[in-house]
Coordinates of C-alpha atoms in Angstrom, one line a residue:
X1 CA 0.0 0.0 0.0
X2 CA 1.3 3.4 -1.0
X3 CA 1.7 6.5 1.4
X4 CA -1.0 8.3 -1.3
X5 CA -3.9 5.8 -0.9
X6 CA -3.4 5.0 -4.9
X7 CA -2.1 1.6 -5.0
X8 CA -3.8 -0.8 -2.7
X9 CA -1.6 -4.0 -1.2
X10 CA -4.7 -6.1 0.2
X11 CA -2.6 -8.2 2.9
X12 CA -1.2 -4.7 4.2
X13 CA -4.7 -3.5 4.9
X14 CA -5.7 -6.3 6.2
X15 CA -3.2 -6.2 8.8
X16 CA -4.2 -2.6 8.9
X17 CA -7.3 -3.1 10.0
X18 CA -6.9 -5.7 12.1
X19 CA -4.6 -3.2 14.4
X20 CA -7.1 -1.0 14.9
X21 CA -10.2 -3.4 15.1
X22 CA -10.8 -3.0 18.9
X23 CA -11.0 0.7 18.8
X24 CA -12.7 0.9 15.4
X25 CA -16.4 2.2 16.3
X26 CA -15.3 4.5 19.2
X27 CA -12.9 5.8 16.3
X28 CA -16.1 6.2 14.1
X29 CA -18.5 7.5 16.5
X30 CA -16.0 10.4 17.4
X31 CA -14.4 11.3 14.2
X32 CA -17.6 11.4 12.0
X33 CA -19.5 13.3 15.2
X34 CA -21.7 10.2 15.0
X35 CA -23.0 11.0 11.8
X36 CA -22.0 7.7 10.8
X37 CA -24.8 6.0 12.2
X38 CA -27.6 9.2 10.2
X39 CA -25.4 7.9 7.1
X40 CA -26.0 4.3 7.9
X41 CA -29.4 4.9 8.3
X42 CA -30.1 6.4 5.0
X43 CA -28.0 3.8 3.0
X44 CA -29.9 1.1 4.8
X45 CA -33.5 2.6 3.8
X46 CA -32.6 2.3 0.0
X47 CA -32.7 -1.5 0.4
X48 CA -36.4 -1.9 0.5
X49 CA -35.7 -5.4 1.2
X50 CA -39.0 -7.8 0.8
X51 CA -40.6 -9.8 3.8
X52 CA -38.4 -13.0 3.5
X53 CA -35.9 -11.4 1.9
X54 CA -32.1 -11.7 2.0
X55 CA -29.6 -9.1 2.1
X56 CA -25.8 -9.3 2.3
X57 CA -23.2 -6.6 3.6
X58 CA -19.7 -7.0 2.4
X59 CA -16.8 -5.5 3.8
X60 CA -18.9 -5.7 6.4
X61 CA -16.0 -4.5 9.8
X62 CA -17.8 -4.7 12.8
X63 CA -21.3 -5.3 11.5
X64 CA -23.0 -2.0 11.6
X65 CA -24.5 -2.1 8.5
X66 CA -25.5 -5.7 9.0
X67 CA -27.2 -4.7 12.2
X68 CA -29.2 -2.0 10.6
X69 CA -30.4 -4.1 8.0
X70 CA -31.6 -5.9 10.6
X71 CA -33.4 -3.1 12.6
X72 CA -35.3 -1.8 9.5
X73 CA -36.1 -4.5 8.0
X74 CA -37.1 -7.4 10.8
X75 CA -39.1 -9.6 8.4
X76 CA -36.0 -10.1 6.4
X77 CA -35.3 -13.9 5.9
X78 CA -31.4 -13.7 7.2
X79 CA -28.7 -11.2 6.6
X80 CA -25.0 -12.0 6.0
X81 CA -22.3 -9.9 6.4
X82 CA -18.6 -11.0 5.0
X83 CA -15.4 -9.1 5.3
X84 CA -11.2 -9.9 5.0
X85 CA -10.6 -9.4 8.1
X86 CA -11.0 -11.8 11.0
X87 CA -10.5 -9.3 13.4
X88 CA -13.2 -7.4 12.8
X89 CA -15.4 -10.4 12.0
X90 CA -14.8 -11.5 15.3
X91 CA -16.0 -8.4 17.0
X92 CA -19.1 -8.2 14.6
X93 CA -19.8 -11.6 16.2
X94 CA -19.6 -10.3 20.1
X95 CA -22.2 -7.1 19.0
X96 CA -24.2 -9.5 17.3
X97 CA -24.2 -12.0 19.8
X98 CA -24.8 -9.2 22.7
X99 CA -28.1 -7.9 20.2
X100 CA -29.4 -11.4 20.4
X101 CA -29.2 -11.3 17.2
X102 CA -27.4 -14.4 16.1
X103 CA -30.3 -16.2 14.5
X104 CA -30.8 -13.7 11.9
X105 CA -27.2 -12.2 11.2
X106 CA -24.5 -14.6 9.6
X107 CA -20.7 -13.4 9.8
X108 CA -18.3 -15.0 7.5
X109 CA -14.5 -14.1 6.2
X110 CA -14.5 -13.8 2.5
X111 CA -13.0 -11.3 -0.2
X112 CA -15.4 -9.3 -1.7
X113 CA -13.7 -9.6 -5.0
X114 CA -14.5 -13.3 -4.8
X115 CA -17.8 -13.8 -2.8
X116 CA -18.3 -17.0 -1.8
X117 CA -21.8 -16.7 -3.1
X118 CA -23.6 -18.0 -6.1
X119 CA -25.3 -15.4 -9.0
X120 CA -29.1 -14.2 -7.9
X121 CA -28.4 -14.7 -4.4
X122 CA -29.6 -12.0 -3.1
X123 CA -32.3 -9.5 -2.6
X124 CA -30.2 -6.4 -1.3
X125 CA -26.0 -5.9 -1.1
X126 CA -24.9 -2.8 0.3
X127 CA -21.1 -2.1 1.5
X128 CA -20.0 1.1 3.2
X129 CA -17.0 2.5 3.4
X130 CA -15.2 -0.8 1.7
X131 CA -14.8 -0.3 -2.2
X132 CA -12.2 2.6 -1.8
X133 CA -10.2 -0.2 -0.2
X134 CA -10.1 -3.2 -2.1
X135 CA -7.4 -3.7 -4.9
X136 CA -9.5 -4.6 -8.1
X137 CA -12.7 -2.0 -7.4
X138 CA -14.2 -2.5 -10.6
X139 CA -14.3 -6.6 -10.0
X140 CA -15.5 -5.9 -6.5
X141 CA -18.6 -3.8 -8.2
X142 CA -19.1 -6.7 -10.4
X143 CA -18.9 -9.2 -7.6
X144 CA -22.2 -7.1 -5.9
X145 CA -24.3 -6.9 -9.0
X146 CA -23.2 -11.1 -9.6
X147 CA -24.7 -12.3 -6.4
X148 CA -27.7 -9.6 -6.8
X149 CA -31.1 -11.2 -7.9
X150 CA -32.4 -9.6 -10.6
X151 CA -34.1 -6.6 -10.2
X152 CA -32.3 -6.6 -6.6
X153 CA -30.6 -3.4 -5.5
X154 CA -27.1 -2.1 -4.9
X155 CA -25.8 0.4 -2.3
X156 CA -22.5 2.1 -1.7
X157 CA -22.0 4.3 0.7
X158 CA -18.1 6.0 0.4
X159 CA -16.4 9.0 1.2
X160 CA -16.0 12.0 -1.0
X161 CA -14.1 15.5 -0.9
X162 CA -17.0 18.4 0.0
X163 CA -16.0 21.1 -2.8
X164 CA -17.4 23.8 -1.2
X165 CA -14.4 26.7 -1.0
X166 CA -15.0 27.3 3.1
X167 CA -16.5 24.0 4.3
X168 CA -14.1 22.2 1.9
X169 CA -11.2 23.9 2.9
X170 CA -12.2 23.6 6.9
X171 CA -12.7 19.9 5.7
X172 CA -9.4 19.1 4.1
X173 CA -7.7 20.8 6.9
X174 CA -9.8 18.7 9.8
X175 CA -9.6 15.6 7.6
X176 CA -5.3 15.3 6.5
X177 CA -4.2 16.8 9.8
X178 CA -6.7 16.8 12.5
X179 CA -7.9 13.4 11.7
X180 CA -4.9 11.2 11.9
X181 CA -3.3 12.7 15.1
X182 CA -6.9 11.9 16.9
X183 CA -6.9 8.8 15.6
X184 CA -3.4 7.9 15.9
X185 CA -3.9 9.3 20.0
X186 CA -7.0 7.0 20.1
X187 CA -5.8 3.4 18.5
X188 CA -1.8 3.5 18.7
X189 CA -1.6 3.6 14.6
X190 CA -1.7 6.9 12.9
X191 CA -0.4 5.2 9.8
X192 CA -3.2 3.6 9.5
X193 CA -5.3 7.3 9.5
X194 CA -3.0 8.6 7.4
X195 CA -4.2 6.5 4.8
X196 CA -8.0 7.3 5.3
X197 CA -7.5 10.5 4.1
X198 CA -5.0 9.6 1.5
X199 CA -7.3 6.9 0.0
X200 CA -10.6 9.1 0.0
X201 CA -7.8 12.0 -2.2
X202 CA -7.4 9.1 -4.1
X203 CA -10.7 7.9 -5.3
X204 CA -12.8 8.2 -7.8
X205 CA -15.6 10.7 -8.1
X206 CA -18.8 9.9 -7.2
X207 CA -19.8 10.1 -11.1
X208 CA -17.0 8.2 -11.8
X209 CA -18.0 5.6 -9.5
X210 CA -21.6 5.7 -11.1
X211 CA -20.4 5.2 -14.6
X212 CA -18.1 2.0 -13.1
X213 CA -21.6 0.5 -11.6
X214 CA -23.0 0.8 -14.4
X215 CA -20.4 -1.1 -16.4
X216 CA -20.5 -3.8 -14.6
X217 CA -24.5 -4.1 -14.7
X218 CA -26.6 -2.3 -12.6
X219 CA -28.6 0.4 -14.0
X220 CA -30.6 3.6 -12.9
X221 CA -27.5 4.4 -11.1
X222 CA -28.0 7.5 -9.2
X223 CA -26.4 8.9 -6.5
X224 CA -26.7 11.8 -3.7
X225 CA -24.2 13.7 -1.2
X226 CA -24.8 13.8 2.3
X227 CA -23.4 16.7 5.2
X228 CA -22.2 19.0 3.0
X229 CA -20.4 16.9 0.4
X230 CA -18.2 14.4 2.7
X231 CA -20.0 11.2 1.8
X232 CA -22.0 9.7 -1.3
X233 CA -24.6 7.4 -1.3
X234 CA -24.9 5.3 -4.7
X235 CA -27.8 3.0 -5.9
X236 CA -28.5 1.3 -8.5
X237 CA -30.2 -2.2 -9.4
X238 CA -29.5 -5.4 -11.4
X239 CA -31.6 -5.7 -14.5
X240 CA -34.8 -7.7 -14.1

């Protein structure tokens, strides 16, 4: 993995995130304000995911995502939530398990450039936060819309540069200096948010990202910004 965030090694940010697993939600909850959880939220409603239906979350950390699937939709059939990283599959498992929630939430390891699911799978697949990350983006965006059932819908939720002159300027300030000394303080690895703010410089824009989902097979892609510009929310479904 490069210093810039452009070239992706996946073992290093494996181990990456497996250093800072234990202190990965307080990390969240403080250096988004908690407006990770609104953005959660909003990605989740997208899914309008059927009575019975089945919904998978890759890249899925410490199963936040997986667990709001689960709150908004509690006639869902099962949800399943798969990530690289056993670290943070392993404390998915202990929130799941403290939620009571075990029945209706499988956790797995598995690469989401290779899901170990088979085409028309599922009903709903959403990742947040995870394609910026993974080596070979485009094949994980055709790995999603694979395991999609027709007419079943997509969501990414990732991070974006507000362009605004003051809030983006106050942004990029907060984000490449005041964001990796808190986090470094708070986890011990300040590499590791170094490279948050490098990768997010590094990736795509969100039309960019729109045009690559749609390449790969879903279509009405659209998507919308959230607080002022620092996150996108993308949707799009497989063709019935």
């Amino acid at each position: 993995m490069e210093a810039n965030g452009g070239a992706r090694d996946g073992d290093v940010i494996r181990r990456m995130f497996g250093g800072i697993a234990p202190r990965y939600d307080l990390l969240n909850r403080l250096l988004s304000l908690a407006r990770d959880r609104y953005w959660r939220r909003e990605a989740v409603a997208q899914a309008q995911l059927p009575s019975g239906g089945v919904a998978l979350d890759v890249c899925t950390g410490t199963a936040d995502m997986a667990l709001e699937l689960a709150e908004q939709f509690p006639s869902a059939r099962a949800i399943i939530g798969v990530d690289f990283c056993p670290p943070m599959i392993r404390i998915a498992a202990e929130k799941v398990a403290r939620k009571g929630l075990t029945n209706r939430i499988r956790l797995q390891v598995g690469s989401a450039e290779a899901l170990p699911f088979g085409a028309d799978t599922f009903d709903a697949v959403t990742v947040a936060f995870g394609i910026r990350n993974l080596v070979d983006r485009k094949c994980g965006l055709a790995e999603l819309c694979r395991v999609l059932h027709p007419g079943g819908v997509g969501i990414v939720l990732e991070f974006a540069t507000p362009q605004g002159p003051l809030f983006g300027w106050l942004y990029r300030v907060y984000f490449h200096r005041g964001l990796p000394w808190l986090g470094g303080l708070i986890s011990g690895d300040s590499q590791a948010y170094k490279y948050l703010p490098a990768s997010v410089s590094a990736f795509p824009a969100p039309q960019e990202l729109s045009r690559m989902m749609e390449e790969v097979g879903f279509h009405n892609v659209y998507f919308r910004t959230m607080t002022g510009g620092i996150v996108t929310l993308h949707v799009g479904r497989k063709l019935a």
